Each structure stands twice: as C-alpha cells, then as structure tokens.
Short mmCIF file of C-alpha atoms in Angstrom, two decimals:
data_model
loop_
_atom_site.label_atom_id
_atom_site.label_comp_id
_atom_site.label_asym_id
_atom_site.label_seq_id
_atom_site.Cartn_x
_atom_site.Cartn_y
_atom_site.Cartn_z
CA UNK A 1 40.43 25.50 -3.03
CA UNK A 2 39.71 24.46 0.54
CA UNK A 3 36.72 26.76 0.60
CA UNK A 4 35.40 25.17 -2.55
CA UNK A 5 35.72 21.72 -1.03
CA UNK A 6 33.78 22.85 2.03
CA UNK A 7 31.05 24.35 -0.11
CA UNK A 8 30.92 21.20 -2.16
CA UNK A 9 30.74 19.02 0.95
CA UNK A 10 27.97 21.19 2.36
CA UNK A 11 26.12 20.90 -0.91
CA UNK A 12 26.44 17.13 -0.86
CA UNK A 13 25.17 17.05 2.70
CA UNK A 14 22.16 19.16 1.79
CA UNK A 15 21.43 17.05 -1.26
CA UNK A 16 21.47 13.89 0.85
CA UNK A 17 18.63 15.19 3.06
CA UNK A 18 15.60 13.69 1.43
CA UNK A 19 12.39 15.60 2.07
CA UNK A 20 10.54 13.42 4.53
CA UNK A 21 7.22 15.10 3.99
CA UNK A 22 4.92 16.84 6.40
CA UNK A 23 4.41 15.71 9.96
CA UNK A 24 1.55 16.19 12.37
CA UNK A 25 1.75 19.76 13.65
CA UNK A 26 3.36 21.11 10.45
CA UNK A 27 1.82 23.89 8.42
CA UNK A 28 0.03 22.30 5.46
CA UNK A 29 1.43 23.19 2.06
CA UNK A 30 -0.96 24.84 -0.37
CA UNK A 31 -1.43 23.45 -3.86
CA UNK A 32 -3.28 24.32 -7.02
CA UNK A 33 -4.25 21.23 -8.99
CA UNK A 34 -6.56 20.53 -11.90
CA UNK A 35 -9.92 19.08 -10.98
CA UNK A 36 -11.86 16.65 -13.17
CA UNK A 37 -14.04 19.60 -14.29
CA UNK A 38 -10.96 21.41 -15.60
CA UNK A 39 -10.92 24.04 -12.83
CA UNK A 40 -7.92 24.58 -10.59
CA UNK A 41 -8.54 23.78 -6.93
CA UNK A 42 -6.36 24.48 -3.89
CA UNK A 43 -6.53 25.00 -0.14
CA UNK A 44 -7.12 28.71 -0.72
CA UNK A 45 -10.56 27.73 -2.07
CA UNK A 46 -11.49 26.47 1.39
CA UNK A 47 -10.94 29.66 3.40
CA UNK A 48 -14.36 29.37 4.99
CA UNK A 49 -14.16 25.72 5.97
CA UNK A 50 -12.90 24.45 9.32
CA UNK A 51 -10.57 22.13 7.53
CA UNK A 52 -10.08 19.67 4.72
CA UNK A 53 -9.84 15.87 4.58
CA UNK A 54 -7.12 15.47 1.97
CA UNK A 55 -7.08 11.96 0.49
CA UNK A 56 -4.33 10.74 -1.82
CA UNK A 57 -6.10 8.05 -3.81
CA UNK A 58 -6.51 6.70 -7.31
CA UNK A 59 -8.66 4.55 -9.57
CA UNK A 60 -6.68 1.34 -9.98
CA UNK A 61 -5.52 0.39 -6.49
CA UNK A 62 -7.61 -2.37 -4.89
CA UNK A 63 -7.21 -0.70 -1.49
CA UNK A 64 -8.35 2.64 -2.84
CA UNK A 65 -11.34 0.82 -4.37
CA UNK A 66 -12.20 -0.81 -1.07
CA UNK A 67 -12.21 2.63 0.55
CA UNK A 68 -14.00 4.49 -2.23
CA UNK A 69 -17.46 4.29 -0.66
CA UNK A 70 -16.02 5.20 2.73
CA UNK A 71 -14.38 8.31 1.26
CA UNK A 72 -17.71 9.31 -0.28
CA UNK A 73 -19.39 8.74 3.10
CA UNK A 74 -16.75 10.86 4.88
CA UNK A 75 -17.47 13.75 2.53
CA UNK A 76 -21.23 13.38 2.96
CA UNK A 77 -20.92 13.34 6.72
CA UNK A 78 -18.35 16.08 7.23
CA UNK A 79 -18.80 18.54 4.37
CA UNK A 80 -21.76 20.20 6.07
CA UNK A 81 -19.81 20.25 9.33
CA UNK A 82 -16.98 22.17 7.68
CA UNK A 83 -14.55 19.37 6.76
CA UNK A 84 -15.02 18.47 3.07
CA UNK A 85 -12.99 15.80 1.28
CA UNK A 86 -10.47 16.77 -1.39
CA UNK A 87 -9.14 13.75 -3.32
CA UNK A 88 -5.82 13.82 -5.17
CA UNK A 89 -4.53 11.24 -7.64
CA UNK A 90 -0.71 11.36 -7.72
CA UNK A 91 0.04 8.31 -9.87
CA UNK A 92 2.16 8.27 -13.01
CA UNK A 93 -0.31 7.56 -15.80
CA UNK A 94 2.32 5.92 -17.98
CA UNK A 95 2.72 3.30 -15.20
CA UNK A 96 -1.01 2.87 -14.63
CA UNK A 97 -3.22 3.92 -17.55
CA UNK A 98 -6.29 3.19 -15.41
CA UNK A 99 -5.44 6.33 -13.41
CA UNK A 100 -5.66 8.67 -16.41
CA UNK A 101 -7.55 11.98 -16.30
CA UNK A 102 -10.30 10.51 -18.51
CA UNK A 103 -10.70 7.52 -16.26
CA UNK A 104 -10.76 9.77 -13.18
CA UNK A 105 -13.62 11.72 -14.75
CA UNK A 106 -15.43 8.49 -15.59
CA UNK A 107 -15.03 7.01 -12.12
CA UNK A 108 -16.11 10.20 -10.37
CA UNK A 109 -19.22 10.32 -12.52
CA UNK A 110 -20.05 6.64 -12.01
CA UNK A 111 -19.74 6.91 -8.25
CA UNK A 112 -21.14 10.44 -8.00
CA UNK A 113 -18.16 12.01 -6.19
CA UNK A 114 -19.42 15.07 -4.34
CA UNK A 115 -15.87 16.34 -3.91
CA UNK A 116 -13.03 17.45 -6.18
CA UNK A 117 -10.81 14.74 -7.62
CA UNK A 118 -7.56 16.44 -8.52
CA UNK A 119 -4.67 15.29 -10.64
CA UNK A 120 -1.18 15.79 -9.19
CA UNK A 121 0.54 15.62 -12.52
CA UNK A 122 4.01 16.68 -11.37
CA UNK A 123 3.59 14.63 -8.18
CA UNK A 124 4.92 17.65 -6.28
CA UNK A 125 1.98 17.73 -3.88
CA UNK A 126 2.33 14.06 -2.95
CA UNK A 127 6.10 14.58 -2.50
CA UNK A 128 5.63 17.67 -0.35
CA UNK A 129 3.11 15.94 1.88
CA UNK A 130 5.17 12.77 2.01
CA UNK A 131 2.37 10.52 0.82
CA UNK A 132 3.61 7.02 0.05
CA UNK A 133 0.55 4.97 -0.75
CA UNK A 134 -3.07 5.08 -1.78
CA UNK A 135 -5.24 5.75 0.10
CA UNK A 136 -3.25 8.06 2.38
CA UNK A 137 -5.18 10.66 4.38
CA UNK A 138 -4.15 14.06 5.76
CA UNK A 139 -6.64 15.87 8.00
CA UNK A 140 -5.93 19.59 7.82
CA UNK A 141 -7.35 22.15 10.22
CA UNK A 142 -7.94 25.73 9.13
CA UNK A 143 -7.34 28.41 11.72
CA UNK A 144 -7.77 31.88 10.23
CA UNK A 145 -6.49 30.83 6.83
CA UNK A 146 -3.55 28.79 8.10
CA UNK A 147 -3.85 25.06 7.55
CA UNK A 148 -2.15 22.70 9.98
CA UNK A 149 -1.70 18.93 9.61
CA UNK A 150 -3.62 17.27 12.44
CA UNK A 151 -3.75 13.65 11.34
CA UNK A 152 -1.86 11.44 8.88
CA UNK A 153 -2.67 7.88 7.97
CA UNK A 154 -5.39 5.35 7.40
CA UNK A 155 -9.14 5.88 7.18
CA UNK A 156 -9.86 3.06 9.64
CA UNK A 157 -8.46 -0.24 10.91
CA UNK A 158 -10.08 -2.66 8.48
CA UNK A 159 -9.73 -2.24 4.73
CA UNK A 160 -11.46 -5.52 4.00
CA UNK A 161 -14.72 -5.12 5.79
CA UNK A 162 -16.29 -1.75 6.55
CA UNK A 163 -18.71 -3.44 8.94
CA UNK A 164 -15.93 -4.99 11.02
CA UNK A 165 -14.16 -1.66 11.61
CA UNK A 166 -13.38 -1.02 15.26
CA UNK A 167 -11.50 2.26 14.95
CA UNK A 168 -12.51 4.99 12.54
CA UNK A 169 -9.31 6.99 12.69
CA UNK A 170 -10.23 9.84 10.35
CA UNK A 171 -13.69 10.29 11.86
CA UNK A 172 -12.26 10.35 15.39
CA UNK A 173 -9.70 12.94 14.32
CA UNK A 174 -12.26 15.22 12.68
CA UNK A 175 -14.73 14.75 15.56
CA UNK A 176 -12.01 15.79 18.02
CA UNK A 177 -11.17 18.90 15.98
CA UNK A 178 -14.85 19.84 15.69
CA UNK A 179 -15.14 19.52 19.47
CA UNK A 180 -12.12 21.77 19.92
CA UNK A 181 -10.00 18.90 21.27
CA UNK A 182 -6.63 17.50 20.34
CA UNK A 183 -6.57 14.43 18.10
CA UNK A 184 -5.61 11.47 20.30
CA UNK A 185 -4.46 9.04 17.58
CA UNK A 186 -2.85 11.45 15.13
CA UNK A 187 -0.87 9.04 12.99
CA UNK A 188 -1.60 5.52 11.80
CA UNK A 189 -0.30 3.02 9.27
CA UNK A 190 -2.04 0.84 6.74
CA UNK A 191 -1.20 -1.41 3.83
CA UNK A 192 -1.73 0.28 0.51
CA UNK A 193 -0.49 0.49 -3.05
CA UNK A 194 2.73 2.43 -3.45
CA UNK A 195 2.32 5.71 -5.27
CA UNK A 196 3.58 5.08 -8.79
CA UNK A 197 6.36 7.66 -9.05
CA UNK A 198 7.63 8.87 -12.39
CA UNK A 199 10.89 7.24 -13.33
CA UNK A 200 13.60 9.87 -13.39
CA UNK Z 1 -35.28 -27.30 -31.32
CA UNK Z 2 -36.24 -28.42 -27.84
CA UNK Z 3 -33.86 -31.35 -28.15
CA UNK Z 4 -30.97 -29.04 -29.00
CA UNK Z 5 -31.86 -26.84 -26.07
CA UNK Z 6 -31.94 -29.85 -23.73
CA UNK Z 7 -28.58 -31.07 -24.98
CA UNK Z 8 -27.12 -27.60 -24.68
CA UNK Z 9 -28.55 -27.20 -21.20
CA UNK Z 10 -27.34 -30.56 -19.93
CA UNK Z 11 -23.89 -30.06 -21.38
CA UNK Z 12 -23.84 -26.72 -19.62
CA UNK Z 13 -24.63 -28.43 -16.32
CA UNK Z 14 -22.02 -31.06 -17.02
CA UNK Z 15 -19.46 -28.42 -17.86
CA UNK Z 16 -20.14 -26.28 -14.82
CA UNK Z 17 -20.15 -29.42 -12.69
CA UNK Z 18 -16.70 -30.32 -13.90
CA UNK Z 19 -15.53 -26.82 -13.19
CA UNK Z 20 -16.88 -26.92 -9.64
CA UNK Z 21 -15.05 -30.22 -9.18
CA UNK Z 22 -11.74 -28.64 -10.13
CA UNK Z 23 -12.28 -25.70 -7.79
CA UNK Z 24 -13.06 -28.08 -4.92
CA UNK Z 25 -9.89 -30.02 -5.59
CA UNK Z 26 -7.89 -26.83 -5.39
CA UNK Z 27 -9.55 -25.88 -2.14
CA UNK Z 28 -8.61 -29.21 -0.63
CA UNK Z 29 -4.95 -28.57 -1.34
CA UNK Z 30 -4.28 -25.00 -0.33
CA UNK Z 31 -0.76 -24.27 -1.33
CA UNK Z 32 -0.93 -21.03 0.62
CA UNK Z 33 -1.53 -21.06 4.37
CA UNK Z 34 -3.22 -18.30 6.32
CA UNK Z 35 -1.01 -17.03 9.11
CA UNK Z 36 -1.60 -14.69 12.02
CA UNK Z 37 2.12 -14.67 12.86
CA UNK Z 38 4.54 -15.04 9.95
CA UNK Z 39 7.61 -15.17 12.19
CA UNK Z 40 6.28 -18.17 14.04
CA UNK Z 41 4.70 -19.89 11.05
CA UNK Z 42 7.73 -19.64 8.79
CA UNK Z 43 9.82 -20.97 11.70
CA UNK Z 44 12.10 -17.94 11.72
CA UNK Z 45 12.33 -18.51 15.46
CA UNK Z 46 13.52 -15.16 16.75
CA UNK Z 47 14.39 -16.75 20.10
CA UNK Z 48 17.03 -18.96 18.47
CA UNK Z 49 20.23 -16.89 18.38
CA UNK Z 50 22.24 -19.79 16.94
CA UNK Z 51 20.11 -20.23 13.80
CA UNK Z 52 22.36 -18.86 11.07
CA UNK Z 53 19.84 -19.19 8.23
CA UNK Z 54 19.10 -15.83 6.62
CA UNK Z 55 15.33 -15.47 6.29
CA UNK Z 56 14.33 -13.10 3.51
CA UNK Z 57 10.69 -12.16 4.00
CA UNK Z 58 9.02 -10.39 1.09
CA UNK Z 59 5.64 -8.68 1.60
CA UNK Z 60 3.58 -8.69 -1.58
CA UNK Z 61 0.08 -9.10 -3.00
CA UNK Z 62 -1.29 -10.40 -6.29
CA UNK Z 63 -2.72 -6.94 -7.04
CA UNK Z 64 0.61 -5.19 -6.45
CA UNK Z 65 2.34 -4.74 -9.80
CA UNK Z 66 5.86 -3.93 -8.58
CA UNK Z 67 5.64 -6.85 -6.12
CA UNK Z 68 4.76 -9.30 -8.87
CA UNK Z 69 7.53 -7.74 -10.95
CA UNK Z 70 10.26 -8.40 -8.38
CA UNK Z 71 9.07 -11.86 -7.37
CA UNK Z 72 11.32 -13.69 -9.90
CA UNK Z 73 14.37 -11.95 -8.33
CA UNK Z 74 13.51 -13.43 -4.94
CA UNK Z 75 12.93 -16.88 -6.43
CA UNK Z 76 16.26 -16.70 -8.24
CA UNK Z 77 18.06 -15.49 -5.10
CA UNK Z 78 16.50 -18.31 -3.09
CA UNK Z 79 17.80 -20.85 -5.61
CA UNK Z 80 21.20 -19.21 -5.93
CA UNK Z 81 21.91 -18.87 -2.21
CA UNK Z 82 20.10 -21.91 -0.85
CA UNK Z 83 23.32 -23.81 -0.17
CA UNK Z 84 24.46 -20.80 1.87
CA UNK Z 85 21.52 -21.03 4.24
CA UNK Z 86 19.23 -18.45 2.72
CA UNK Z 87 15.49 -18.99 2.79
CA UNK Z 88 12.96 -16.78 1.00
CA UNK Z 89 9.43 -16.55 2.43
CA UNK Z 90 6.64 -14.74 0.61
CA UNK Z 91 4.05 -13.10 2.85
CA UNK Z 92 0.93 -12.15 0.91
CA UNK Z 93 -1.12 -9.21 2.12
CA UNK Z 94 -4.10 -10.17 0.01
CA UNK Z 95 -7.32 -10.37 1.94
CA UNK Z 96 -8.26 -13.82 3.31
CA UNK Z 97 -11.22 -13.78 0.93
CA UNK Z 98 -8.73 -13.81 -1.94
CA UNK Z 99 -6.92 -16.99 -0.88
CA UNK Z 100 -7.95 -18.97 -3.97
CA UNK Z 101 -6.61 -16.14 -6.16
CA UNK Z 102 -3.29 -16.29 -4.31
CA UNK Z 103 -3.27 -20.09 -4.58
CA UNK Z 104 -3.90 -19.89 -8.30
CA UNK Z 105 -1.21 -17.27 -8.79
CA UNK Z 106 1.37 -19.29 -6.85
CA UNK Z 107 0.49 -22.45 -8.81
CA UNK Z 108 0.64 -20.70 -12.18
CA UNK Z 109 3.98 -19.04 -11.44
CA UNK Z 110 5.25 -22.31 -9.97
CA UNK Z 111 6.44 -20.64 -6.80
CA UNK Z 112 8.11 -23.34 -4.74
CA UNK Z 113 9.04 -21.10 -1.83
CA UNK Z 114 6.89 -20.89 1.30
CA UNK Z 115 3.91 -18.57 0.83
CA UNK Z 116 1.85 -17.34 3.78
CA UNK Z 117 -1.22 -15.15 3.64
CA UNK Z 118 -1.07 -12.78 6.57
CA UNK Z 119 -4.19 -12.19 8.62
CA UNK Z 120 -2.74 -10.38 11.61
CA UNK Z 121 -5.51 -7.94 12.52
CA UNK Z 122 -5.10 -4.17 12.72
CA UNK Z 123 -2.28 -3.14 10.34
CA UNK Z 124 -1.66 -0.04 12.44
CA UNK Z 125 -0.35 -2.41 15.11
CA UNK Z 126 1.59 -5.05 13.20
CA UNK Z 127 3.23 -2.83 10.53
CA UNK Z 128 5.19 -1.08 13.28
CA UNK Z 129 6.13 -4.42 14.80
CA UNK Z 130 7.78 -5.44 11.53
CA UNK Z 131 9.61 -2.12 11.22
CA UNK Z 132 8.86 1.34 12.57
CA UNK Z 133 10.09 2.98 9.36
CA UNK Z 134 7.58 1.07 7.21
CA UNK Z 135 4.69 3.22 5.98
CA UNK Z 136 2.70 0.16 4.91
CA UNK Z 137 3.33 0.50 1.19
CA UNK Z 138 4.36 -2.69 -0.60
CA UNK Z 139 6.57 -4.25 -1.75
CA UNK Z 140 8.59 -4.36 1.44
CA UNK Z 141 11.29 -6.79 2.52
CA UNK Z 142 12.64 -7.72 5.93
CA UNK Z 143 15.51 -10.08 6.76
CA UNK Z 144 16.27 -12.00 9.94
CA UNK Z 145 19.30 -13.99 11.05
CA UNK Z 146 20.38 -15.40 14.40
CA UNK Z 147 17.19 -14.26 16.05
CA UNK Z 148 17.57 -10.67 14.91
CA UNK Z 149 16.25 -8.36 12.26
CA UNK Z 150 19.21 -7.46 10.07
CA UNK Z 151 17.57 -5.55 7.22
CA UNK Z 152 14.41 -3.72 6.18
CA UNK Z 153 13.43 -1.95 2.98
CA UNK Z 154 10.20 -0.42 1.72
CA UNK Z 155 10.20 -0.50 -2.08
CA UNK Z 156 11.27 -2.74 -4.89
CA UNK Z 157 14.55 -4.46 -5.65
CA UNK Z 158 16.57 -5.21 -8.74
CA UNK Z 159 18.23 -8.63 -8.91
CA UNK Z 160 21.66 -7.07 -8.34
CA UNK Z 161 20.57 -5.06 -5.31
CA UNK Z 162 18.90 -8.07 -3.73
CA UNK Z 163 21.84 -10.39 -4.36
CA UNK Z 164 24.39 -7.96 -2.98
CA UNK Z 165 22.33 -7.28 0.18
CA UNK Z 166 21.98 -11.02 0.76
CA UNK Z 167 25.74 -11.46 0.29
CA UNK Z 168 26.53 -8.83 2.91
CA UNK Z 169 24.09 -10.44 5.35
CA UNK Z 170 25.42 -13.99 5.14
CA UNK Z 171 29.07 -13.05 5.59
#
C-alpha cells in the first residue's frame, strides 16, 4: 500500500512538471508537418543547410502581419547563405478561421512566400519548442545533421516601424553563426498574439 | 443630369465634412492617454509602501481577442471591489498610430476605468521589467499593493479566478 502511495506521489510530481519548451543550447526537436503544397516538410529536409530560421507565425495576428515582409526579407537574404526560413502556423483553426489551411495557401500565394508555410495541426511542435506567441523565432544551427537552438525570440526591436529598428536580433544571430561566432543576444522578448491553443 | 451630379457631389462634400468634424472632436478629447511609464502615470507609486490600494493592471490590445473577451471581468471586478480599495487599470499595447481605434473602442464599450496606451520603447527591455516570467504574449495581468508587485499572470482569466485572486490580495 505504502509503495503504491509513493508511486502515485511520484506520478503526481512528474505530471506537475509542465514542459517548458526548448532553451538556447538545447538540441532542436525534429518535426514533419504538412506544407501548403501538401508535402511533408521537416528538419531532415535541410541536411545540407547551415541552419534554419524557424518562425511560428500565422495569418490573422496583427503582429505577424507587421512582420510578414520582414520574414520574407529574412528568407531572401539568408536562404542563399544557408539559413532558409521555415514558417509554422500552430493556431487552432476553430478559434481563428482566418488561419485555416486554405487561407494559409492564399496568403502565401498573395505574398509570394519563398519558404514553406507548415501547419502544426496537433500543436505538438509549438508545444515542444515552447512557442507562446506569433511571431516567435527559433534560429537553429545544423552541425553534421544535429540541430541546436541558438536563438529564441523576436525578429527585431520595433514591430511598428521597420525603418526605426535599432536591433535586428535574428539577423545578428544568424550573422554571428555564419561568422563562426557565438550569438551575443540569444534570447529576446516581444509582444505578440498568444498562440490559440486547442481547448482540451 | 448635371444638376443631379452637382447636388450629389456637394452633398458628398457636406457629408464628408461633417464626418471630419466628428473625428476632430474625438481627437480633441482623447479618452486614452499615451504613457511611457504606466506605473508612474497610473499613480501606482511603487515608492509608497503605505498605499494599500490594490492596482490590477491588465495588458491588452483591441486586436487581441482573448483580451477583449476578458475585459468585462475586469470591469466587473473593479466595480465589485472598489469600496475595498481595488483599482483596475487597462494598459493597451496597441501601436501609438492606433490611438483613435483604442479611443473608439473604449468609448463604445463604455470603459470607465483608466486606459493608458503604452509607448515604452524596446519591448525586450520593458517586458522583463514588468515580470521576468512574461514571454510577451497577451493578455497578461500584474498586481501591485503597498509599493510591491504581488501577482503576475500571462494568459486569460475567468471572472471567478480573477475575483478570488483579488480577494486573496486585499486580505
């Protein structure tokens, strides 16, 4: 009986540990998610790249909209240098119909996304990474097939005005990695829309 | 034909003129003030350790659905606990460019509580100053009493949750 109680207590303790998500320095979790063209895309598709700029984003969020052109620009600038953008929409479509698969396809076409725009239908990828808002960026570095989280946070320090940006956090992080240096500011915060989690 | 067009055109000018007039009136009376420091501007006064008012500061934005959804709970709590020295302050994280939208929203919803629109510079700096556990997602709520932070939560409330937290903080 006592043993059972201990096991039960241990179980409760374990259950109370919420997964906090990945931190800088952690091994990046692989995923396989459906792209807007119907194909499955994951980190294993980027074996030859130096890394990936993983962006949790969506259609509806005003902050994600403000950063849309900047995400496109990041991909344009860094894809050829070995750091392409991979965008993931984790939102519950029943909460925000604007973030549906159809609308993702539409938006990507309108804006001419040059990168995959994946749907995280089970929200498992967003949970594993610990993403909380859109946009939320993870810069992942690939060393011989192992991806490591090198930066987590905002794209830059001014969502409102791209011209008034003083610190381009993601660019600085990727530039440092390309130069073989450590990322100096490896974690930042920004206001954003909460990820719309499925109601249990 | 020309006459009709002229009448139509002039009534259009008249109409748009009237509309502009209304907008100007609204601009003259901003209900919402821009703030670079919500603690100072809402007179929370963190240096005053004897101030036993519980300040409930709710971070929101007009575009944030869950924030708009929980706003009535904060208004109700403010009314319910006012006699027990509870004061709700809404801090909007809309961009400064959107101030007339925030004004309009606050007027339409008849929000009587203090509403500030925060313009505090780099969020990577001030988010941590509010609370180090805050990722920056909204809604988020922070409470202060007697010159100290007594509560922080990222995420939305139900009326019951909010009321019971407030009760524990004023006793």
